[in-house]
Amino acid sequence: MNLEAFRKHTQIHEQKLSYLDVGQGPVILMGHSYLWDNAMWHPQIECLSKHYRCIVPDLWGHGQSDAPPSQTSSLRDVADDMLVLMDNLNIEHFSILGLSVGGMWGSELALKAPTRVKSLVMMNSFIGFEPEVTREKYFGMLNTIAEVRHVPAPMIEAITPLFFGDKTAQEKPELIDSFKQRLGNIDDNNVDAIVKVGRMTFGRRDTTEDAHLLTLPCLIMAGVQDKARSVLESFLMHDVIDGSEQVNIDDAGHISALEQADVINAKLSAFFSQHLA
């Protein structure tokens, strides 16, 4: 599938938000991981677009989207922006499928528009505070990137293993290589946007305080080898979101949607066929 054939753009707060619009039927709004773009969802778009309309934005500062608008300073603001996208497309009801930061702003959007969001899937995500140790570590990295105006090679080597399971380097080396290239392409043109979104992500609020309000069907999935988001965090979200379903994905790290695409697609198809008529 040539995803570029389905690319469109909209204006939100005078900034361009790029997105894919693929398929017909009930709508799934899909949010990708930090430091990736909407092509991360390629296997899921190919599968789900046979039965659903997939709206797949590039997060601000990623892919072909512009930098975040000046008034967008938190993940709650990102959720507001994604709701504007849905309004611009005249979409009243939809489900959310988010991985990593996509699940973080997805949960905020579900809280903001509970009558419009029909179901929520969060993969390799965590809606609580970023743990202090990792928050300080990531903020230090972001400060360095902002100062030197690119991602230094040693940092690329340190960041890359956080996104993948133990066997991915051997079984799917192209994922590793393309991700390293992506990080190496961050330069003075987009470094400020990447840093701003990173600070919003790792400086997020503790959304678990409002988790009791998430009464919609909710599926939580985690790669058991995720080094960026511990599977224990998914168990914690499962505990605080009443009625949620929790599934572990073997032989997958943070980008489980690409590492174990067939398994993920089967789980998503079963969930949405039950909750997105």
Coordinates of C-alpha atoms in Angstrom, one line a residue:
M1 CA 0.0 0.0 0.0
N2 CA 1.3 3.4 -1.0
L3 CA 0.5 5.5 2.1
E4 CA 1.4 8.8 0.4
A5 CA -1.6 8.3 -1.9
F6 CA -3.8 8.9 1.1
R7 CA -2.0 11.9 2.6
K8 CA -3.9 15.1 3.4
H9 CA -3.3 18.2 5.4
T10 CA -5.3 20.6 7.6
Q11 CA -4.6 23.8 9.4
I12 CA -4.8 24.0 13.2
H13 CA -3.8 27.3 14.9
E14 CA -2.2 28.3 11.6
Q15 CA 0.1 25.3 11.6
K16 CA -0.1 22.4 9.1
L17 CA -1.1 19.0 10.5
S18 CA -0.4 16.2 8.0
Y19 CA -2.5 13.0 8.2
L20 CA -3.5 9.9 6.3
D21 CA -7.1 9.1 5.6
V22 CA -7.5 5.5 4.5
G23 CA -10.5 3.3 4.2
Q24 CA -14.2 3.6 5.0
G25 CA -16.5 2.7 7.9
P26 CA -16.2 3.5 11.7
V27 CA -13.3 5.7 12.4
I28 CA -10.1 4.9 14.2
L29 CA -7.8 7.8 15.1
M30 CA -4.2 6.5 15.4
G31 CA -1.4 8.1 17.3
H32 CA 2.2 7.0 16.7
S33 CA 5.3 7.0 19.0
Y34 CA 7.6 9.9 19.7
L35 CA 10.4 10.1 17.2
W36 CA 8.5 8.1 14.5
D37 CA 5.7 9.2 12.1
N38 CA 2.4 7.8 10.8
A39 CA 4.2 5.2 8.6
M40 CA 4.9 3.4 11.9
W41 CA 1.3 2.1 11.5
H42 CA 1.7 0.8 8.0
P43 CA 0.9 -2.9 8.8
Q44 CA -2.1 -1.9 11.0
I45 CA -3.4 0.5 8.3
E46 CA -3.3 -2.2 5.7
C47 CA -5.2 -4.5 8.0
L48 CA -7.7 -2.2 9.6
S49 CA -8.6 0.0 6.6
K50 CA -10.4 -3.0 5.1
H51 CA -13.2 -2.5 7.6
Y52 CA -12.6 1.0 9.1
R53 CA -11.6 4.5 8.2
C54 CA -8.1 5.1 9.6
I55 CA -7.2 8.7 10.4
V56 CA -3.5 8.7 11.1
P57 CA -1.9 12.1 11.8
D58 CA 1.8 12.9 12.0
L59 CA 2.4 14.3 15.5
W60 CA 3.5 17.9 15.6
G61 CA 7.1 18.2 14.7
H62 CA 7.2 14.7 13.1
G63 CA 6.8 13.5 9.6
Q64 CA 5.2 16.1 7.4
S65 CA 3.5 18.1 10.2
D66 CA 4.7 21.5 11.2
A67 CA 6.1 22.4 14.6
P68 CA 3.5 22.6 17.4
P69 CA 1.4 25.7 17.5
S70 CA 2.7 28.3 20.1
Q71 CA -0.3 27.6 22.3
T72 CA 0.2 23.8 22.3
S73 CA 2.4 23.2 25.4
S74 CA 1.0 20.0 26.9
L75 CA -0.4 16.6 25.9
R76 CA -3.8 17.9 26.8
D77 CA -3.3 20.7 24.2
V78 CA -2.3 18.0 21.7
A79 CA -5.6 16.2 22.5
D80 CA -7.4 19.4 21.8
D81 CA -5.6 19.7 18.5
M82 CA -6.6 16.2 17.5
L83 CA -10.2 16.9 18.4
V84 CA -10.0 19.9 16.0
L85 CA -8.8 17.5 13.4
M86 CA -11.9 15.4 13.9
D87 CA -14.1 18.5 13.8
N88 CA -12.4 19.6 10.6
L89 CA -13.3 16.2 9.1
N90 CA -16.9 16.3 10.4
I91 CA -16.2 13.1 12.4
E92 CA -18.4 12.9 15.5
H93 CA -17.6 9.5 16.8
F94 CA -14.3 7.6 16.7
S95 CA -12.0 5.2 18.5
I96 CA -8.4 5.8 19.4
L97 CA -5.4 3.6 18.8
G98 CA -2.3 5.1 20.4
L99 CA 1.3 3.8 20.9
S100 CA 3.6 5.5 23.4
V101 CA 2.8 9.2 23.4
G102 CA -0.1 8.4 21.1
G103 CA -1.7 6.6 24.0
M104 CA -0.9 9.4 26.3
W105 CA -2.6 12.1 24.3
G106 CA -5.3 9.5 23.4
S107 CA -6.3 9.0 27.0
E108 CA -6.5 12.8 27.4
L109 CA -8.8 13.0 24.4
A110 CA -11.0 10.2 25.7
L111 CA -11.3 12.2 29.0
K112 CA -12.1 15.4 27.1
A113 CA -14.7 14.0 24.8
P114 CA -16.2 10.9 26.5
T115 CA -19.4 11.0 24.4
R116 CA -17.4 11.0 21.1
V117 CA -14.6 8.4 21.8
K118 CA -16.1 4.9 21.6
S119 CA -13.1 2.8 22.6
L120 CA -9.4 3.3 23.4
V121 CA -6.3 1.1 22.7
M122 CA -3.1 2.1 24.4
M123 CA 0.1 0.2 23.4
N124 CA 3.5 0.5 25.1
S125 CA 2.3 3.6 26.9
F126 CA 1.9 5.0 30.4
I127 CA -0.5 7.7 31.5
G128 CA 1.1 8.3 34.9
F129 CA 4.0 10.7 35.7
E130 CA 7.3 9.9 33.9
P131 CA 9.4 8.3 36.7
E132 CA 11.9 10.8 38.1
V133 CA 15.0 9.0 37.0
T134 CA 14.0 8.6 33.4
R135 CA 12.5 12.0 33.2
E136 CA 15.8 13.6 34.3
K137 CA 17.7 11.3 31.9
Y138 CA 15.4 12.2 28.9
F139 CA 15.4 15.9 29.8
G140 CA 19.2 15.9 29.8
M141 CA 19.2 14.3 26.4
L142 CA 16.7 16.9 25.1
N143 CA 18.8 19.7 26.5
T144 CA 21.9 18.4 24.7
I145 CA 20.0 18.0 21.4
A146 CA 18.7 21.6 21.8
E147 CA 22.3 22.9 22.4
V148 CA 24.1 21.0 19.6
R149 CA 21.2 21.2 17.1
H150 CA 21.3 17.5 16.2
V151 CA 21.3 14.1 17.8
P152 CA 24.9 13.1 18.4
A153 CA 26.0 9.7 17.2
P154 CA 26.7 8.3 20.7
M155 CA 23.2 9.4 21.8
I156 CA 21.7 7.6 18.7
E157 CA 23.4 4.4 19.8
A158 CA 22.0 4.9 23.4
I159 CA 18.4 5.7 22.3
T160 CA 17.9 3.1 19.6
P161 CA 17.9 0.0 21.9
L162 CA 15.1 1.5 24.0
F163 CA 12.7 1.1 21.1
F164 CA 13.2 -2.6 20.2
G165 CA 13.0 -6.1 21.6
D166 CA 16.0 -8.3 22.1
K167 CA 15.7 -10.2 18.8
T168 CA 14.8 -7.4 16.5
A169 CA 18.4 -6.4 15.6
Q170 CA 18.9 -10.0 14.2
E171 CA 15.4 -10.7 12.8
K172 CA 14.5 -7.2 11.5
P173 CA 17.7 -5.2 11.1
E174 CA 16.0 -2.8 8.7
L175 CA 13.9 -1.4 11.5
I176 CA 17.1 -0.6 13.5
D177 CA 18.8 0.9 10.5
S178 CA 15.9 3.1 9.4
F179 CA 15.4 4.4 13.0
K180 CA 19.0 5.3 13.3
Q181 CA 18.8 7.2 10.0
R182 CA 15.7 8.9 11.2
L183 CA 17.4 10.2 14.4
G184 CA 20.4 11.3 12.3
N185 CA 18.2 13.3 10.1
I186 CA 17.0 15.5 13.0
D187 CA 18.7 18.8 12.3
D188 CA 18.4 22.6 12.9
N189 CA 15.2 22.7 10.9
N190 CA 13.2 20.5 13.2
V191 CA 15.2 20.1 16.4
D192 CA 13.2 22.7 18.3
A193 CA 9.9 21.0 17.5
I194 CA 11.2 17.6 18.5
V195 CA 12.6 19.0 21.8
K196 CA 9.3 20.7 22.6
V197 CA 7.2 17.6 22.0
G198 CA 9.7 15.6 24.0
R199 CA 9.4 17.9 27.0
M200 CA 5.6 17.7 26.7
T201 CA 5.8 13.9 26.7
F202 CA 8.2 13.3 29.5
G203 CA 6.9 16.2 31.6
R204 CA 3.3 15.1 31.3
R205 CA 0.8 15.2 34.1
D206 CA -0.4 12.2 36.0
T207 CA -3.5 11.2 34.1
T208 CA -4.1 8.2 36.4
E209 CA -5.8 10.6 38.8
D210 CA -8.7 10.7 36.3
A211 CA -8.5 7.1 35.2
H212 CA -11.7 6.3 37.0
L213 CA -13.5 8.4 34.4
L214 CA -12.3 6.2 31.6
T215 CA -15.4 4.0 31.4
L216 CA -15.2 3.1 27.7
P217 CA -13.9 -0.2 26.4
C218 CA -10.1 -0.1 26.8
L219 CA -7.4 -2.4 25.6
I220 CA -3.9 -2.1 27.0
M221 CA -1.0 -3.9 25.2
A222 CA 2.6 -4.0 26.0
G223 CA 5.7 -5.6 24.5
V224 CA 7.2 -7.7 27.3
Q225 CA 10.7 -6.6 26.3
D226 CA 9.9 -2.8 26.2
K227 CA 12.8 -1.0 27.7
A228 CA 11.3 2.5 27.4
R229 CA 7.9 1.6 29.0
S230 CA 8.0 -1.3 31.5
V231 CA 5.3 -3.9 31.2
L232 CA 4.6 -3.2 34.9
E233 CA 3.3 0.2 33.9
S234 CA 0.7 -1.5 31.7
F235 CA -0.4 -3.6 34.6
L236 CA -0.7 -0.5 36.7
M237 CA -3.0 1.2 34.0
H238 CA -5.0 -2.0 33.9
D239 CA -5.5 -1.8 37.6
V240 CA -6.7 1.8 37.6
I241 CA -9.0 1.6 34.5
D242 CA -12.0 -0.4 35.4
G243 CA -13.0 -3.0 32.9
S244 CA -9.9 -2.7 30.8
E245 CA -8.3 -5.6 29.1
Q246 CA -4.5 -6.2 29.4
V247 CA -2.5 -8.2 26.8
N248 CA 1.3 -8.8 26.8
I249 CA 3.1 -9.2 23.4
D250 CA 6.0 -11.7 23.5
D251 CA 9.2 -11.0 21.6
A252 CA 8.4 -7.3 21.2
G253 CA 9.8 -4.0 22.6
H254 CA 8.5 -0.5 22.4
I255 CA 7.6 -0.5 18.7
S256 CA 5.5 -3.7 18.9
A257 CA 3.3 -2.6 16.1
L258 CA 6.2 -3.3 13.7
E259 CA 8.0 -5.9 15.6
Q260 CA 5.0 -8.3 16.0
A261 CA 2.6 -6.8 13.4
D262 CA 0.6 -10.0 12.8
V263 CA 0.0 -10.6 16.4
I264 CA -0.9 -7.0 17.0
N265 CA -3.3 -6.9 14.0
A266 CA -5.1 -10.0 15.2
K267 CA -5.6 -8.5 18.7
L268 CA -6.8 -5.2 17.2
S269 CA -9.1 -6.8 14.8
A270 CA -10.8 -8.8 17.5
F271 CA -11.1 -5.8 19.8
F272 CA -12.5 -3.4 17.2
S273 CA -14.9 -6.0 15.8
Q274 CA -16.4 -6.2 19.3
H275 CA -16.4 -2.5 20.2
L276 CA -16.5 -0.5 17.0
A277 CA -19.6 -1.5 15.0

